[in-house]
mmCIF file of C-alpha atoms in Angstrom:
data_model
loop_
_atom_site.group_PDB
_atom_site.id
_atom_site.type_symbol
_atom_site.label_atom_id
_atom_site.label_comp_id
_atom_site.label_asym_id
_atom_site.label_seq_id
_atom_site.Cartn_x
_atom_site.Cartn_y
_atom_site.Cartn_z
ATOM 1 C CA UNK A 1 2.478 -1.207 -1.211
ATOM 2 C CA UNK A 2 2.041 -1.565 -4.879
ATOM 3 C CA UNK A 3 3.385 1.341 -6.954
ATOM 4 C CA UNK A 4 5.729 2.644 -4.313
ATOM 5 C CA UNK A 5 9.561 2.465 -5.168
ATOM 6 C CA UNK A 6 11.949 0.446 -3.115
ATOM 7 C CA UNK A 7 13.632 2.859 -1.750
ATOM 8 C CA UNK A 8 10.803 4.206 0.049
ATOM 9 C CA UNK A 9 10.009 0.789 0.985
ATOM 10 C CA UNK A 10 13.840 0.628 2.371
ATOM 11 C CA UNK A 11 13.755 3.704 4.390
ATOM 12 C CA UNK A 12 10.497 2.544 5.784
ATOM 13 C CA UNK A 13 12.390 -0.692 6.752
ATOM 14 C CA UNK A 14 14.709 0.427 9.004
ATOM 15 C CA UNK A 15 14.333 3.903 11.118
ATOM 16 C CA UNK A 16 13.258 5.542 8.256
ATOM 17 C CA UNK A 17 9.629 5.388 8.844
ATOM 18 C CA UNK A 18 8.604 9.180 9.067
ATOM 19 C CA UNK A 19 10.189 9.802 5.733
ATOM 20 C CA UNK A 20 8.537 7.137 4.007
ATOM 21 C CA UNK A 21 5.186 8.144 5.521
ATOM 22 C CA UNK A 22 5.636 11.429 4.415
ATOM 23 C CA UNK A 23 6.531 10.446 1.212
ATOM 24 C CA UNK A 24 3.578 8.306 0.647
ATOM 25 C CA UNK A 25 1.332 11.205 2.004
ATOM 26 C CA UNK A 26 2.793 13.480 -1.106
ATOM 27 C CA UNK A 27 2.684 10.477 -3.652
ATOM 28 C CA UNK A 28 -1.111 10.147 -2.622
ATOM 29 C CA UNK A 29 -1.710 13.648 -1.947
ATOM 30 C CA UNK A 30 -0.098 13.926 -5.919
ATOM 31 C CA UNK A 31 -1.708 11.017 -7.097
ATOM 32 C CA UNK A 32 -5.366 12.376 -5.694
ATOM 33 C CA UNK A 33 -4.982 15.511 -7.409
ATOM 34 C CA UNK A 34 -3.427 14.494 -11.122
ATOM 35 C CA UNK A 35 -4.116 9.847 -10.891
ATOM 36 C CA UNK A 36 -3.876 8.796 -14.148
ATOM 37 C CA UNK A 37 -5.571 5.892 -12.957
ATOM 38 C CA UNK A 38 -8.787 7.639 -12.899
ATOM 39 C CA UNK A 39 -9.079 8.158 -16.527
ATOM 40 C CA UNK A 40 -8.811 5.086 -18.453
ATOM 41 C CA UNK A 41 -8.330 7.166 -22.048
ATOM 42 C CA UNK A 42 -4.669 7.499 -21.173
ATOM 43 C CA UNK A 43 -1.996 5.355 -22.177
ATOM 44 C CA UNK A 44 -0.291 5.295 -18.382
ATOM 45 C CA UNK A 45 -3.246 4.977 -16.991
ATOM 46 C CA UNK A 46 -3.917 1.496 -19.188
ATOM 47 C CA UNK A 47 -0.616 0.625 -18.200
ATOM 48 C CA UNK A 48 -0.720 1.430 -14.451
ATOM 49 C CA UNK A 49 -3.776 -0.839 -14.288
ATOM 50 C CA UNK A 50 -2.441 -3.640 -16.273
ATOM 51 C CA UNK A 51 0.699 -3.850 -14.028
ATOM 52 C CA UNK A 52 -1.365 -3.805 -11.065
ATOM 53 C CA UNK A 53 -3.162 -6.819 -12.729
ATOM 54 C CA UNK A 54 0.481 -8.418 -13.632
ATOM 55 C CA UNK A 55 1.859 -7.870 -10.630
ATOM 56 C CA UNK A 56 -1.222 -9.957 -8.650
ATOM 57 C CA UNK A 57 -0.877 -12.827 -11.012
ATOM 58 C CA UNK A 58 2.984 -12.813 -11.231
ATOM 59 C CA UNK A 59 2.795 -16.643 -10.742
ATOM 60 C CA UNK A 60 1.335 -17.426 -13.787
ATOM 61 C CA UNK A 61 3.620 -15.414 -16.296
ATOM 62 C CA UNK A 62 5.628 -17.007 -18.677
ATOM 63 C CA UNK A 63 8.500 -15.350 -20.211
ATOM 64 C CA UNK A 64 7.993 -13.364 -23.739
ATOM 65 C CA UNK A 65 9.332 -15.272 -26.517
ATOM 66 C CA UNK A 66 9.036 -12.714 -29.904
ATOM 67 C CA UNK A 67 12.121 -10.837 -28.056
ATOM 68 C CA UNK A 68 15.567 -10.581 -30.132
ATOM 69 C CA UNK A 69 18.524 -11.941 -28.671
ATOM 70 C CA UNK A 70 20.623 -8.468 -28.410
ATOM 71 C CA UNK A 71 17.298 -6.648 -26.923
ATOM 72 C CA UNK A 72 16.676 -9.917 -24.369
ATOM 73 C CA UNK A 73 20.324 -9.259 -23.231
ATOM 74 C CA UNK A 74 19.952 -5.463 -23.139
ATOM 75 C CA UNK A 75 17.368 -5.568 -20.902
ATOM 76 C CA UNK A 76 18.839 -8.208 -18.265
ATOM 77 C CA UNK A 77 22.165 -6.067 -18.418
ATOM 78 C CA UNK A 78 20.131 -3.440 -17.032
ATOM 79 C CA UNK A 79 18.322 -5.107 -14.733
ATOM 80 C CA UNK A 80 21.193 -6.831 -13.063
ATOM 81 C CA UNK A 81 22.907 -3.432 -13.299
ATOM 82 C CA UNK A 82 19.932 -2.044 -11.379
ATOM 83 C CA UNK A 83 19.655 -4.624 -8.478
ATOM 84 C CA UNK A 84 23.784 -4.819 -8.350
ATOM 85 C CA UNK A 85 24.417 -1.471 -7.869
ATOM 86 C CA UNK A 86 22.067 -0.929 -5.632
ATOM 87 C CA UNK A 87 23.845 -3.388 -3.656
ATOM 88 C CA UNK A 88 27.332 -2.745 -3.854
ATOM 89 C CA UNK A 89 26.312 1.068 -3.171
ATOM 90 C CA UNK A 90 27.528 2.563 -6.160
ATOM 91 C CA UNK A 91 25.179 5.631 -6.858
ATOM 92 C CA UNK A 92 26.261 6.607 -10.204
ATOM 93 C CA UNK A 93 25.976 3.281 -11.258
ATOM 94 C CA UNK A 94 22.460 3.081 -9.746
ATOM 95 C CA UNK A 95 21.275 6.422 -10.853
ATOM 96 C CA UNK A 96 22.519 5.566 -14.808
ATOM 97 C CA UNK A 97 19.951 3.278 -15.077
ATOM 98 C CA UNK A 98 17.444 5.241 -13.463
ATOM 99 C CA UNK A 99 15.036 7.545 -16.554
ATOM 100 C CA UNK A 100 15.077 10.745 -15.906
ATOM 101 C CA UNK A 101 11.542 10.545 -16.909
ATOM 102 C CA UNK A 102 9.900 7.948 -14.826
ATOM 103 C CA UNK A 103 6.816 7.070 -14.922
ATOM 104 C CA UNK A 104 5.446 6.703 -10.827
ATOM 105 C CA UNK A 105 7.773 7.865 -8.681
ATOM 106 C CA UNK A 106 10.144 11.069 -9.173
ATOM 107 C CA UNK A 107 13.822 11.235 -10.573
ATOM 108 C CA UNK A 108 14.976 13.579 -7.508
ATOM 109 C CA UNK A 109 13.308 11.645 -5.230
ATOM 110 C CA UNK A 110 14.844 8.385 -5.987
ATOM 111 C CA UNK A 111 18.228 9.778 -6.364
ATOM 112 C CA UNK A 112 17.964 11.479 -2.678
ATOM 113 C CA UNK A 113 16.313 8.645 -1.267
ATOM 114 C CA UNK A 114 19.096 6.294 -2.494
ATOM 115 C CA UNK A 115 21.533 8.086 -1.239
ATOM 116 C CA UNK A 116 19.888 8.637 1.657
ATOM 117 C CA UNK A 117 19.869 4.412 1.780
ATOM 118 C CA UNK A 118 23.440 4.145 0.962
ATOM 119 C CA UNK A 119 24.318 6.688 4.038
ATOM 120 C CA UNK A 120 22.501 5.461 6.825
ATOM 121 C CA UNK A 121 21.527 1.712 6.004
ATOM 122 C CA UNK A 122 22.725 -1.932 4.587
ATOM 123 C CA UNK A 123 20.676 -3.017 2.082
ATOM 124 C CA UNK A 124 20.512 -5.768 -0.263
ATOM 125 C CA UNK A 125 18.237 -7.192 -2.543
ATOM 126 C CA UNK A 126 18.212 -11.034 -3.995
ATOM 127 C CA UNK A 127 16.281 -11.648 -7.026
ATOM 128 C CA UNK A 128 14.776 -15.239 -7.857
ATOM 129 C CA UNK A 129 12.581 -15.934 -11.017
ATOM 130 C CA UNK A 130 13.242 -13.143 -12.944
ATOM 131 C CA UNK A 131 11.982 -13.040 -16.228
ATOM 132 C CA UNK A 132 10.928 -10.617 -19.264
ATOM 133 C CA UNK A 133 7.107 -10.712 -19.405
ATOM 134 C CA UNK A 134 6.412 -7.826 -21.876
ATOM 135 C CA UNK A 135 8.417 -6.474 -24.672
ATOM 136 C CA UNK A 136 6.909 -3.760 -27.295
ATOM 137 C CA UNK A 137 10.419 -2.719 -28.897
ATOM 138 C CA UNK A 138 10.996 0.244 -26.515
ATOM 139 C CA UNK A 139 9.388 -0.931 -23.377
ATOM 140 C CA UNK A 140 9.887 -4.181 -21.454
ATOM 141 C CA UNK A 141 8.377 -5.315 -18.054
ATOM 142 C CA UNK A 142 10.879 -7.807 -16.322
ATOM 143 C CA UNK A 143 9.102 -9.631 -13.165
ATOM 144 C CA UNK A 144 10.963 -11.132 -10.342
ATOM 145 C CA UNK A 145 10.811 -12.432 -7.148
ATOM 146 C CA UNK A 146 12.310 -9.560 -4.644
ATOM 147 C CA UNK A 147 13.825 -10.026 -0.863
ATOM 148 C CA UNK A 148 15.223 -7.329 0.485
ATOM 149 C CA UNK A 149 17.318 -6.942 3.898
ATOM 150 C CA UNK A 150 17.870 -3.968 5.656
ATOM 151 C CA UNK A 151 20.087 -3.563 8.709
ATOM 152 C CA UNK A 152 20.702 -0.389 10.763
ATOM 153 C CA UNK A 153 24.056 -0.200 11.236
ATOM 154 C CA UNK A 154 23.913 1.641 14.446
ATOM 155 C CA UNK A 155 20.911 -1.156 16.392
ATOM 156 C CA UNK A 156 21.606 -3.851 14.034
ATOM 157 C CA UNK A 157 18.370 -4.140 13.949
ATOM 158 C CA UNK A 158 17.410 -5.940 10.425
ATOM 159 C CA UNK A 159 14.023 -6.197 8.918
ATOM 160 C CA UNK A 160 13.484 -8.508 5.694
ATOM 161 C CA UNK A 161 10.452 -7.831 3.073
ATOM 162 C CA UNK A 162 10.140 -9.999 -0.284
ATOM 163 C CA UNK A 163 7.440 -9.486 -2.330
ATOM 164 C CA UNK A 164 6.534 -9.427 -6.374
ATOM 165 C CA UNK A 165 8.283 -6.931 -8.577
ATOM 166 C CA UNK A 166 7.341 -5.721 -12.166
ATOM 167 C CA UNK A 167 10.272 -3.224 -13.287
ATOM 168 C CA UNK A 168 9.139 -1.419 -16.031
ATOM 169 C CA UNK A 169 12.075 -0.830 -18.544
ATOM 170 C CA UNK A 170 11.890 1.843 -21.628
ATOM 171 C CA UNK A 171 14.603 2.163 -24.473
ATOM 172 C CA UNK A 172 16.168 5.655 -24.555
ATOM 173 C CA UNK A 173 19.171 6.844 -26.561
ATOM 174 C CA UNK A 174 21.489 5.313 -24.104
ATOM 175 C CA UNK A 175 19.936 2.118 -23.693
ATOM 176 C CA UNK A 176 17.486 0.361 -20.835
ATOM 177 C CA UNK A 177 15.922 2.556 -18.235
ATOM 178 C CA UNK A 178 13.939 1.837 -15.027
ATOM 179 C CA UNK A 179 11.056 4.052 -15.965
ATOM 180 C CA UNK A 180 8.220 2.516 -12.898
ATOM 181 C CA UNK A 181 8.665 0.062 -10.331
ATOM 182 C CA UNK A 182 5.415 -1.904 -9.345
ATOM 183 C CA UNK A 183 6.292 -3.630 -5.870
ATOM 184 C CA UNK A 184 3.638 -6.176 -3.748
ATOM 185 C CA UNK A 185 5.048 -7.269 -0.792
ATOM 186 C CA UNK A 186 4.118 -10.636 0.379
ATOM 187 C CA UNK A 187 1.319 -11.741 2.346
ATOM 188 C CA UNK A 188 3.620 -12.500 5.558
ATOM 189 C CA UNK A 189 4.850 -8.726 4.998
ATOM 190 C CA UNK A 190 2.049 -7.476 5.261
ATOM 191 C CA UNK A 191 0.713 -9.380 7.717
ATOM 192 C CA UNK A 192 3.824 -8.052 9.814
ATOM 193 C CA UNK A 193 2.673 -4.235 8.540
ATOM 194 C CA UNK A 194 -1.082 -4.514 10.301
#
């Protein structure tokens, strides 16, 4: 589930499993043919890896200390912007803090699947633990602890999945974006997905 965005993981909660599955077959089928993964030389691919690594040991991470004050309060303004207006359901709000250039998912695709979300599901996401773990002036990795709850309005059928989050954050002219979201769902999710 790492390196997926939440809203695929959101449509796949709750009757929107044929979208996410296609989904994930084009990320993969994308990832397969240009993975920066697979060559180490590049600068995302470094960084891929070493959120997959931060993400696994989320546990231990302390919080970054060399950060100034206004930049430390930038940053958690835009994360709390993120995860609030994805839960009150306002899309602009949402989609402002989205980059335009993101690193592994698409713009389009996050601003069709969230509005997809809003439209046919409730969703809402509580954060515990969240911290800044990485700050290099114009990029910042905040980690926190994610639950999110999806009902279906129309079975009321809810599902719940929490996992680890790594939100990867990079300074543009008008401020803090959400440039890659690196998402491990907990063991008892994915106990629940075999």
């Amino acid at each position: 589930m790492l390196g997926i965005g939440m809203s695929t993981l959101l449509l796949a909660a709750c009757g929107g499993e044929d979208e996410a599955k296609e989904e994930k077959k084009d990320t993969e089928e994308v990832q397969q043919k240009e993975d920066p993964k697979k060559d180490p030389a590049t600068d995302e691919a470094a960084s891929l890896q070493q959120m997959t690594q931060v993400v696994e040991d989320a546990g231990a991470i302390k919080e970054v200390e060399d950060i100034p004050a206004e930049e430390k309060t930038a940053i958690t303004d835009a994360f709390n912007q993120y995860i609030d207006a994805f839960n009150e359901e306002d899309f602009d709000s949402y989609m402002s803090v989205i980059s335009k250039t993101p690193v592994n998912f698409k713009y389009e695709d996050e601003k069709r699947y969230v509005k997809q979300i809003f439209d046919s599901v409730d969703s809402k996401r509580s954060v515990s633990d969240m911290k800044i773990i990485n700050y290099a002036g114009k990029k910042a990795d905040v980690y926190a602890n994610i639950e999110a709850t999806t009902k279906d309005p129309n079975s009321d059928k809810e599902v719940t999945r929490s996992g680890k989050q790594v939100t990867v954050f990079h300074k543009k002219d008008d401020g803090w974006k959400v440039a890659a979201i690196f998402f491990l769902a907990s063991e008892e999710d994915k106990e629940k997905e075999e």
